[in-house]
Short mmCIF file of N, CA and C in Angstrom, two decimals:
data_model
loop_
_atom_site.label_atom_id
_atom_site.label_comp_id
_atom_site.label_asym_id
_atom_site.label_seq_id
_atom_site.Cartn_x
_atom_site.Cartn_y
_atom_site.Cartn_z
N MET A 1 141.35 108.02 101.41
CA MET A 1 140.37 107.27 102.20
C MET A 1 139.08 107.91 101.50
N LYS A 2 138.74 109.38 101.72
CA LYS A 2 137.40 109.86 101.29
C LYS A 2 137.07 109.26 100.06
N LYS A 3 137.93 109.47 99.22
CA LYS A 3 137.45 109.24 97.72
C LYS A 3 137.14 107.76 97.69
N HIS A 4 137.23 106.88 98.47
CA HIS A 4 136.80 105.50 98.31
C HIS A 4 135.46 105.19 99.09
N ILE A 5 134.80 106.14 99.86
CA ILE A 5 133.65 106.16 100.24
C ILE A 5 132.42 105.89 99.30
N PRO A 6 132.23 106.73 98.25
CA PRO A 6 131.26 106.39 97.67
C PRO A 6 131.20 105.07 96.78
N ASN A 7 132.37 104.57 96.38
CA ASN A 7 131.97 103.23 95.86
C ASN A 7 132.02 102.31 97.12
N ILE A 8 132.31 102.53 98.39
CA ILE A 8 132.07 101.47 99.57
C ILE A 8 130.71 101.56 99.90
N LEU A 9 130.04 102.68 99.70
CA LEU A 9 128.55 102.54 100.00
C LEU A 9 128.11 101.61 98.94
N THR A 10 128.25 102.04 97.58
CA THR A 10 127.87 101.33 96.54
C THR A 10 127.69 99.70 96.61
N MET A 11 129.09 99.44 97.16
CA MET A 11 129.26 97.82 97.50
C MET A 11 128.60 97.58 98.64
N ILE A 12 128.20 98.25 99.58
CA ILE A 12 127.71 98.07 100.82
C ILE A 12 126.05 97.91 100.13
N ARG A 13 125.74 98.27 99.44
CA ARG A 13 124.27 98.27 98.89
C ARG A 13 124.15 96.74 98.11
N GLY A 14 124.88 96.51 97.28
CA GLY A 14 125.15 95.26 96.89
C GLY A 14 125.35 94.22 97.83
N ILE A 15 126.00 94.13 98.96
CA ILE A 15 125.93 93.21 99.94
C ILE A 15 124.62 92.90 100.36
N LEU A 16 124.26 94.21 100.88
CA LEU A 16 122.96 94.02 101.79
C LEU A 16 121.92 93.53 101.01
N THR A 17 121.92 93.73 99.64
CA THR A 17 120.76 92.98 98.71
C THR A 17 120.95 91.26 98.85
N ILE A 18 122.01 91.06 98.77
CA ILE A 18 122.31 89.47 98.78
C ILE A 18 121.78 89.13 100.21
N VAL A 19 121.94 89.72 101.32
CA VAL A 19 121.50 89.59 102.57
C VAL A 19 120.00 89.59 102.79
N ILE A 20 119.43 90.64 101.91
CA ILE A 20 117.83 90.79 101.84
C ILE A 20 117.48 89.52 101.11
N ILE A 21 117.89 88.81 99.95
CA ILE A 21 117.37 87.90 99.24
C ILE A 21 117.35 86.48 100.23
N ILE A 22 118.71 86.57 100.66
CA ILE A 22 118.78 85.34 101.97
C ILE A 22 117.82 85.16 102.71
N LEU A 23 117.35 86.24 103.60
CA LEU A 23 116.55 86.58 104.53
C LEU A 23 115.23 86.36 104.14
N PHE A 24 114.74 86.43 102.74
CA PHE A 24 113.51 86.03 102.71
C PHE A 24 113.33 84.38 102.48
N TYR A 25 114.31 83.60 102.35
CA TYR A 25 114.32 82.18 102.54
C TYR A 25 114.56 81.80 103.89
N VAL A 26 114.84 82.28 104.93
CA VAL A 26 115.01 81.97 106.10
C VAL A 26 113.72 82.04 107.20
N ASP A 27 113.56 80.91 108.01
CA ASP A 27 112.23 81.56 108.84
C ASP A 27 112.68 81.95 110.09
N ILE A 28 113.12 83.33 110.46
CA ILE A 28 113.21 83.80 111.74
C ILE A 28 112.08 84.68 112.17
N PRO A 29 112.14 84.82 113.40
CA PRO A 29 111.08 85.76 114.01
C PRO A 29 111.57 87.26 113.51
N SER A 30 110.61 88.07 113.41
CA SER A 30 110.66 89.56 112.96
C SER A 30 111.42 89.59 111.62
N LYS A 31 111.26 88.61 110.53
CA LYS A 31 112.12 88.50 109.33
C LYS A 31 111.68 89.86 108.67
N PHE A 32 110.58 90.18 108.51
CA PHE A 32 110.12 91.34 107.57
C PHE A 32 110.79 92.85 108.17
N VAL A 33 110.86 92.75 109.73
CA VAL A 33 111.17 94.00 110.30
C VAL A 33 112.65 94.17 110.08
N ILE A 34 113.46 92.86 110.02
CA ILE A 34 114.74 92.79 109.91
C ILE A 34 114.99 93.52 107.93
N ILE A 35 114.41 92.82 107.48
CA ILE A 35 114.34 92.96 105.75
C ILE A 35 113.99 94.69 105.47
N LEU A 36 113.16 95.15 106.40
CA LEU A 36 112.71 96.45 106.26
C LEU A 36 113.87 97.06 106.43
N GLY A 37 114.50 97.02 107.57
CA GLY A 37 115.75 97.76 108.10
C GLY A 37 116.83 97.72 107.16
N LEU A 38 116.99 96.61 106.65
CA LEU A 38 118.06 96.72 105.66
C LEU A 38 117.84 97.27 104.47
N PHE A 39 116.48 97.06 103.91
CA PHE A 39 116.11 97.54 102.78
C PHE A 39 116.37 99.34 102.74
N VAL A 40 115.75 99.63 104.00
CA VAL A 40 115.99 101.17 104.08
C VAL A 40 117.43 101.65 104.25
N ILE A 41 118.46 101.05 104.77
CA ILE A 41 119.90 101.07 104.89
C ILE A 41 120.17 101.18 103.55
N ALA A 42 119.97 100.04 102.59
CA ALA A 42 120.64 100.13 101.32
C ALA A 42 120.05 101.12 100.76
N SER A 43 118.75 101.51 100.61
CA SER A 43 118.17 102.47 100.00
C SER A 43 118.68 103.79 100.36
N LEU A 44 119.33 104.31 101.37
CA LEU A 44 120.03 105.44 101.76
C LEU A 44 121.48 105.60 101.34
N THR A 45 122.05 104.22 101.51
CA THR A 45 123.29 104.25 100.17
C THR A 45 123.36 104.63 98.86
N ASP A 46 122.10 104.35 98.41
CA ASP A 46 121.99 105.02 96.99
C ASP A 46 122.10 106.55 96.84
N ASN A 47 121.53 107.09 97.91
CA ASN A 47 121.18 108.52 97.85
C ASN A 47 122.77 109.08 98.29
N LEU A 48 123.40 108.81 99.35
CA LEU A 48 124.80 109.26 99.96
C LEU A 48 125.73 108.89 98.88
N ASP A 49 125.87 107.63 98.25
CA ASP A 49 127.13 107.29 97.35
C ASP A 49 127.35 108.61 96.38
N GLY A 50 126.12 108.71 95.36
CA GLY A 50 126.60 109.77 94.54
C GLY A 50 126.41 111.26 94.99
N ARG A 51 125.95 111.58 96.06
CA ARG A 51 125.96 113.06 96.68
C ARG A 51 127.46 112.83 96.93
N PHE A 52 128.09 111.90 97.72
CA PHE A 52 129.52 112.31 98.10
C PHE A 52 130.27 112.37 97.21
N ALA A 53 130.11 111.54 96.04
CA ALA A 53 131.01 111.50 94.90
C ALA A 53 130.91 112.81 94.43
N ARG A 54 130.26 113.39 93.74
CA ARG A 54 129.70 114.85 93.10
C ARG A 54 130.43 115.92 94.31
N ARG A 55 129.97 115.69 95.59
CA ARG A 55 130.46 116.84 96.67
C ARG A 55 132.06 116.79 96.68
N TRP A 56 132.56 115.79 96.70
CA TRP A 56 133.88 115.33 96.72
C TRP A 56 134.82 115.55 95.58
N LYS A 57 134.01 115.37 94.43
CA LYS A 57 134.63 115.43 92.86
C LYS A 57 135.74 114.08 92.87
N VAL A 58 134.93 112.84 93.16
CA VAL A 58 135.61 111.52 93.05
C VAL A 58 134.81 110.84 92.34
N GLU A 59 133.96 111.15 91.53
CA GLU A 59 133.16 110.19 90.86
C GLU A 59 134.16 109.58 89.92
N SER A 60 133.38 108.12 89.82
CA SER A 60 134.25 107.09 89.03
C SER A 60 133.33 106.10 87.98
N THR A 61 134.36 105.67 87.00
CA THR A 61 133.57 104.78 86.44
C THR A 61 132.70 103.67 87.13
N PHE A 62 133.32 103.00 87.97
CA PHE A 62 133.02 102.11 88.90
C PHE A 62 131.75 102.34 89.49
N GLY A 63 131.41 103.58 89.94
CA GLY A 63 130.47 104.25 90.60
C GLY A 63 129.29 104.15 89.84
N LYS A 64 129.62 104.86 88.41
CA LYS A 64 128.59 105.29 87.27
C LYS A 64 127.89 104.04 87.27
N VAL A 65 128.66 102.97 87.06
CA VAL A 65 128.46 101.49 86.44
C VAL A 65 127.57 100.76 87.68
N PHE A 66 128.23 100.49 88.52
CA PHE A 66 127.78 99.89 89.75
C PHE A 66 126.72 100.44 90.63
N ASP A 67 126.63 101.79 90.88
CA ASP A 67 125.39 102.35 91.46
C ASP A 67 124.11 101.94 90.51
N SER A 68 123.86 102.37 89.45
CA SER A 68 122.72 101.95 88.72
C SER A 68 122.38 100.71 88.40
N LEU A 69 123.66 99.61 88.56
CA LEU A 69 123.34 98.37 88.63
C LEU A 69 122.66 97.59 89.72
N PHE A 70 123.52 98.01 90.96
CA PHE A 70 123.06 97.74 92.19
C PHE A 70 121.48 98.19 92.46
N ASP A 71 120.99 99.40 92.07
CA ASP A 71 119.90 99.85 92.00
C ASP A 71 118.86 98.89 91.69
N LYS A 72 119.05 98.41 90.35
CA LYS A 72 118.27 97.90 89.72
C LYS A 72 118.05 96.25 90.29
N ILE A 73 119.43 95.77 90.63
CA ILE A 73 119.24 94.55 91.65
C ILE A 73 118.56 94.47 92.53
N LEU A 74 118.59 95.65 93.39
CA LEU A 74 117.81 95.56 94.73
C LEU A 74 116.67 95.67 94.38
N VAL A 75 115.88 96.65 93.58
CA VAL A 75 114.44 96.95 93.42
C VAL A 75 114.01 95.71 92.76
N ILE A 76 114.44 95.38 91.54
CA ILE A 76 113.88 93.98 91.08
C ILE A 76 113.61 92.68 91.54
N SER A 77 115.05 92.72 92.72
CA SER A 77 114.92 91.31 93.66
C SER A 77 113.72 91.53 94.49
N LEU A 78 113.73 92.57 95.12
CA LEU A 78 112.46 92.89 96.28
C LEU A 78 110.93 92.61 95.34
N PHE A 79 110.91 93.08 94.11
CA PHE A 79 109.44 92.97 93.15
C PHE A 79 109.45 91.39 93.19
N MET A 80 110.57 90.83 92.67
CA MET A 80 110.29 89.19 92.72
C MET A 80 110.06 88.76 94.01
N LEU A 81 110.54 88.95 95.05
CA LEU A 81 110.43 88.29 96.25
C LEU A 81 109.43 88.55 96.61
N LEU A 82 108.82 89.74 96.68
CA LEU A 82 107.45 90.15 97.18
C LEU A 82 106.31 89.56 96.28
N LEU A 83 106.29 89.54 95.21
CA LEU A 83 105.31 88.46 93.96
C LEU A 83 104.40 87.80 94.64
N PRO A 84 104.98 86.72 95.33
CA PRO A 84 103.97 85.63 95.79
C PRO A 84 103.28 86.13 96.93
N TYR A 85 103.64 86.68 97.58
CA TYR A 85 102.41 87.60 98.79
C TYR A 85 101.42 88.25 98.26
N ASP A 86 101.06 88.64 96.99
CA ASP A 86 99.79 88.81 96.21
C ASP A 86 99.30 90.30 96.83
N ILE A 87 100.22 91.15 97.33
CA ILE A 87 100.15 92.27 97.56
C ILE A 87 99.38 93.21 96.74
N VAL A 88 100.53 93.35 95.31
CA VAL A 88 99.76 94.01 94.17
C VAL A 88 99.62 92.96 93.39
N PRO A 89 99.30 93.11 92.09
CA PRO A 89 98.86 92.39 91.06
C PRO A 89 100.39 92.14 90.34
N GLY A 90 100.65 90.95 89.73
CA GLY A 90 101.64 90.68 89.16
C GLY A 90 102.06 91.38 88.15
N PHE A 91 101.31 91.69 87.10
CA PHE A 91 101.64 92.59 86.03
C PHE A 91 102.10 93.93 86.15
N ILE A 92 101.94 94.61 87.62
CA ILE A 92 102.60 95.56 87.95
C ILE A 92 104.15 95.64 87.64
N PHE A 93 104.53 94.32 88.68
CA PHE A 93 105.84 94.19 88.74
C PHE A 93 106.54 93.98 87.46
N ILE A 94 105.70 92.98 86.64
CA ILE A 94 106.36 92.81 85.14
C ILE A 94 106.34 94.21 84.47
N ALA A 95 105.52 94.94 84.45
CA ALA A 95 105.41 96.17 83.80
C ALA A 95 106.53 97.10 84.34
N LEU A 96 106.92 96.99 85.60
CA LEU A 96 107.96 98.11 86.11
C LEU A 96 109.40 97.46 85.86
N VAL A 97 109.48 96.16 85.68
CA VAL A 97 110.90 95.07 85.46
C VAL A 97 111.08 95.73 83.83
N PHE A 98 109.64 95.47 83.31
CA PHE A 98 109.78 95.73 81.61
C PHE A 98 110.19 97.19 81.19
N ARG A 99 109.91 97.87 82.06
CA ARG A 99 110.24 99.60 81.72
C ARG A 99 111.81 99.45 82.16
N GLU A 100 112.54 99.02 83.02
CA GLU A 100 113.78 99.04 83.43
C GLU A 100 114.60 98.39 82.31
N LEU A 101 114.23 97.20 81.89
CA LEU A 101 115.01 96.67 81.01
C LEU A 101 115.10 97.56 79.32
N LEU A 102 113.68 98.03 79.27
CA LEU A 102 113.81 98.93 78.06
C LEU A 102 114.98 100.37 78.10
N VAL A 103 114.45 101.00 79.35
CA VAL A 103 115.20 102.00 79.50
C VAL A 103 116.86 101.87 79.35
N ASP A 104 117.23 100.81 79.91
CA ASP A 104 118.71 100.56 80.06
C ASP A 104 119.21 99.80 78.63
N GLY A 105 118.24 99.22 77.88
CA GLY A 105 118.39 99.02 76.50
C GLY A 105 118.65 100.18 75.49
N LEU A 106 117.93 101.59 76.08
CA LEU A 106 117.97 102.42 75.16
C LEU A 106 119.16 103.40 75.53
N LYS A 107 119.23 103.46 76.98
CA LYS A 107 120.70 104.09 77.20
C LYS A 107 121.89 103.48 76.74
N ASN A 108 122.18 102.48 76.81
CA ASN A 108 123.20 101.67 76.36
C ASN A 108 123.37 101.82 74.75
N TYR A 109 122.19 101.53 74.07
CA TYR A 109 122.39 102.02 72.93
C TYR A 109 122.83 103.22 72.43
N LEU A 110 122.39 104.38 72.97
CA LEU A 110 122.66 105.81 72.95
C LEU A 110 123.99 106.09 72.93
N LEU A 111 124.25 105.37 74.42
CA LEU A 111 125.95 105.55 74.82
C LEU A 111 126.66 105.12 73.85
N SER A 112 126.42 103.73 73.21
CA SER A 112 127.57 103.18 72.27
C SER A 112 127.61 104.21 71.27
N LYS A 113 126.15 104.70 70.75
CA LYS A 113 126.73 105.49 69.56
C LYS A 113 127.24 106.96 69.92
N GLY A 114 127.62 107.34 71.05
CA GLY A 114 127.97 108.59 71.71
C GLY A 114 127.25 109.50 72.09
N ALA A 115 125.92 108.89 72.13
CA ALA A 115 124.99 110.16 72.57
C ALA A 115 125.10 110.68 74.01
N PRO A 116 124.91 111.96 74.07
CA PRO A 116 125.26 112.30 75.96
C PRO A 116 124.11 111.92 76.81
N ILE A 117 124.17 110.87 77.60
CA ILE A 117 123.12 110.45 78.43
C ILE A 117 123.48 110.71 80.08
N SER A 118 122.54 111.53 80.31
CA SER A 118 122.73 111.97 81.87
C SER A 118 121.65 111.36 82.56
N PRO A 119 121.82 111.14 83.87
CA PRO A 119 120.58 110.68 84.79
C PRO A 119 119.77 111.57 84.99
N ARG A 120 118.51 111.12 84.37
CA ARG A 120 117.09 112.37 84.75
C ARG A 120 116.52 112.75 86.09
N LYS A 121 116.22 113.50 86.30
CA LYS A 121 115.34 113.73 87.82
C LYS A 121 114.34 112.84 87.96
N SER A 122 113.50 112.78 86.84
CA SER A 122 112.46 111.82 86.63
C SER A 122 112.78 110.30 86.91
N GLY A 123 113.93 110.03 86.86
CA GLY A 123 114.62 108.65 87.08
C GLY A 123 114.85 108.17 88.53
N LYS A 124 115.20 109.27 89.05
CA LYS A 124 115.81 109.41 90.26
C LYS A 124 114.34 109.87 91.36
N ILE A 125 113.39 110.44 91.01
CA ILE A 125 112.32 110.19 91.66
C ILE A 125 111.51 108.71 91.58
N LYS A 126 111.24 108.31 90.21
CA LYS A 126 110.83 107.17 90.16
C LYS A 126 111.46 106.12 91.05
N MET A 127 113.04 106.34 91.22
CA MET A 127 113.38 105.14 92.18
C MET A 127 113.26 105.34 93.59
N TRP A 128 112.69 106.64 94.07
CA TRP A 128 112.72 106.77 95.29
C TRP A 128 110.96 106.47 95.50
N MET A 129 110.28 106.40 94.82
CA MET A 129 108.73 106.01 94.92
C MET A 129 108.59 104.52 94.66
N GLN A 130 109.46 103.86 93.89
CA GLN A 130 109.64 102.50 93.92
C GLN A 130 109.94 102.11 95.46
N VAL A 131 111.26 102.74 95.82
CA VAL A 131 111.65 102.56 97.30
C VAL A 131 110.42 102.40 98.19
N LEU A 132 109.75 103.75 98.08
CA LEU A 132 108.57 103.73 99.27
C LEU A 132 107.38 102.70 98.94
N MET A 133 107.16 102.25 97.66
CA MET A 133 106.36 101.19 97.28
C MET A 133 106.89 99.92 98.00
N ILE A 134 108.24 99.32 98.09
CA ILE A 134 108.46 98.71 98.34
C ILE A 134 108.64 98.53 100.14
N ILE A 135 108.82 99.92 100.67
CA ILE A 135 108.57 99.98 102.25
C ILE A 135 107.29 99.63 102.69
N PHE A 136 106.09 100.07 101.99
CA PHE A 136 105.03 100.08 102.40
C PHE A 136 104.61 98.83 102.29
N MET A 137 105.01 97.72 101.07
CA MET A 137 104.76 96.47 101.02
C MET A 137 105.13 95.66 102.21
N LEU A 138 106.06 95.98 102.46
CA LEU A 138 107.12 95.21 103.58
C LEU A 138 106.42 95.49 105.10
N LEU A 139 106.12 96.89 105.07
CA LEU A 139 105.12 97.38 106.13
C LEU A 139 103.78 96.46 106.29
N TYR A 140 103.36 95.99 105.19
CA TYR A 140 102.12 95.61 105.02
C TYR A 140 102.30 93.97 105.35
N LEU A 141 103.32 93.47 105.41
CA LEU A 141 103.73 91.96 105.36
C LEU A 141 103.92 92.13 107.07
N ILE A 142 104.15 93.09 107.78
CA ILE A 142 104.71 93.19 109.07
C ILE A 142 103.13 93.48 110.06
N ILE A 143 102.38 94.46 109.25
CA ILE A 143 101.12 94.35 110.22
C ILE A 143 99.88 94.18 108.86
N PRO A 144 99.87 92.79 108.61
CA PRO A 144 98.86 92.60 107.56
C PRO A 144 97.70 92.96 107.67
N GLY A 145 96.60 93.44 106.77
CA GLY A 145 95.72 93.72 107.10
C GLY A 145 95.26 95.00 107.23
N ASN A 146 95.94 96.04 107.57
CA ASN A 146 96.30 97.56 107.99
C ASN A 146 95.70 98.30 106.61
N GLU A 147 94.59 98.97 107.02
CA GLU A 147 93.81 99.62 105.48
C GLU A 147 94.98 100.68 105.32
N ILE A 148 95.25 101.67 106.16
CA ILE A 148 96.14 102.60 106.07
C ILE A 148 97.41 102.46 104.97
N VAL A 149 97.96 101.18 105.53
CA VAL A 149 99.28 100.59 105.07
C VAL A 149 98.92 100.37 103.80
N TYR A 150 98.03 99.63 103.45
CA TYR A 150 97.63 98.79 102.17
C TYR A 150 97.08 100.22 101.32
N GLY A 151 96.39 101.13 101.71
CA GLY A 151 96.49 102.47 100.92
C GLY A 151 97.54 103.02 100.38
N ALA A 152 98.45 103.28 101.13
CA ALA A 152 100.05 103.64 101.12
C ALA A 152 100.43 102.70 99.85
N VAL A 153 100.26 101.54 99.99
CA VAL A 153 100.97 100.58 98.82
C VAL A 153 100.59 101.01 97.74
N VAL A 154 98.89 101.15 97.48
CA VAL A 154 98.26 101.48 96.19
C VAL A 154 98.67 102.67 95.89
N VAL A 155 98.64 103.74 96.56
CA VAL A 155 99.26 104.88 95.92
C VAL A 155 100.48 104.99 95.34
N SER A 156 101.29 104.46 96.40
CA SER A 156 102.96 104.57 96.18
C SER A 156 103.31 103.57 94.75
N THR A 157 102.49 102.50 94.72
CA THR A 157 102.40 101.45 93.41
C THR A 157 101.89 102.52 92.09
N ALA A 158 100.83 103.24 92.33
CA ALA A 158 100.39 103.84 91.04
C ALA A 158 101.23 105.00 90.73
N MET A 159 101.85 105.47 91.58
CA MET A 159 102.73 106.83 91.48
C MET A 159 104.02 106.26 90.65
N ALA A 160 104.64 105.17 91.50
CA ALA A 160 105.97 104.61 91.01
C ALA A 160 105.49 104.24 89.30
N LEU A 161 104.22 103.54 89.31
CA LEU A 161 104.18 102.98 87.69
C LEU A 161 104.01 104.24 86.86
N ILE A 162 103.60 105.39 87.48
CA ILE A 162 103.38 106.63 86.36
C ILE A 162 104.89 107.35 86.19
N LEU A 163 105.46 107.29 87.14
CA LEU A 163 106.73 108.02 87.07
C LEU A 163 107.66 107.04 86.27
N ALA A 164 107.47 105.72 86.82
CA ALA A 164 108.36 105.04 85.31
C ALA A 164 108.19 105.26 84.13
N TYR A 165 107.05 105.19 83.78
CA TYR A 165 106.67 105.30 82.25
C TYR A 165 107.01 106.86 81.80
N TYR A 166 106.81 107.95 82.79
CA TYR A 166 107.31 109.19 82.21
C TYR A 166 108.57 109.13 82.24
N SER A 167 109.49 108.41 83.00
CA SER A 167 110.94 108.58 83.09
C SER A 167 111.17 107.95 81.52
N ALA A 168 110.65 106.77 81.36
CA ALA A 168 110.96 105.81 80.13
C ALA A 168 110.43 106.77 78.86
N TYR A 169 109.55 107.29 79.01
CA TYR A 169 109.26 108.12 77.80
C TYR A 169 110.18 109.39 77.35
N GLN A 170 110.88 110.02 78.44
CA GLN A 170 111.77 111.00 78.26
C GLN A 170 113.05 109.96 77.74
N TYR A 171 113.44 108.80 77.87
CA TYR A 171 114.40 108.24 77.22
C TYR A 171 113.91 107.85 75.72
N MET A 172 112.68 107.58 75.62
CA MET A 172 112.70 107.26 74.30
C MET A 172 112.44 108.44 73.03
N ARG A 173 111.89 109.50 73.82
CA ARG A 173 111.94 110.90 73.05
C ARG A 173 113.42 111.15 72.68
N THR A 174 114.44 110.88 73.64
CA THR A 174 115.93 111.27 73.24
C THR A 174 116.48 110.43 72.50
N PHE A 175 116.05 109.03 72.47
CA PHE A 175 116.40 107.89 71.41
C PHE A 175 115.64 108.16 70.24
N TYR A 176 114.54 109.06 69.89
CA TYR A 176 113.91 109.35 68.72
C TYR A 176 114.46 110.23 68.08
N ILE A 177 114.84 111.30 68.96
CA ILE A 177 115.42 112.69 68.30
C ILE A 177 116.80 112.28 67.64
N PHE A 178 117.44 111.50 68.56
CA PHE A 178 118.86 110.73 67.96
C PHE A 178 118.91 110.31 66.86
N MET A 179 117.87 109.07 66.79
CA MET A 179 117.79 108.65 65.45
C MET A 179 117.31 109.27 64.32
N LYS A 180 116.58 110.25 64.52
CA LYS A 180 116.33 111.25 63.27
C LYS A 180 117.64 111.88 62.80
N LYS A 181 118.59 112.21 64.01
CA LYS A 181 119.75 112.82 63.29
C LYS A 181 120.48 112.15 61.88
#
């Protein structure tokens, strides 16, 4: 049973993402509080699934593929769902989604050519900064007009953007070095 826990956590993140998307379209009291709670839980599963898989030596192809996929689906879905609320300019979401697609394309190409690609620490830090950015944006929807929360949105958004493109630069550099061979 223990060997399945990491993949179960990954699947829970996928299911929670669907629930969060649905909740954005229903009108219930405290909707954003519920979404925030579910988003935090989904984000925590991202940390736990990989950690457990490595610790217990039960890493799987399923986990490697779907962990990354569900991370992107969760974050990009929230970017799209938060866009109409005009908390941050839309071009920021576009820049972040563009980065995700660019890096995925580079990684897929390099993997198809047999290049060794492993997750970068900067990519994990970027992911957590995007999670913080989304948490602060949801908090701003819960307590609109709060200047402290909005300040946290601005800072976390700037940091997420910087880290996203720093991480992308690392992949582009790897791509460039590989292509020179």
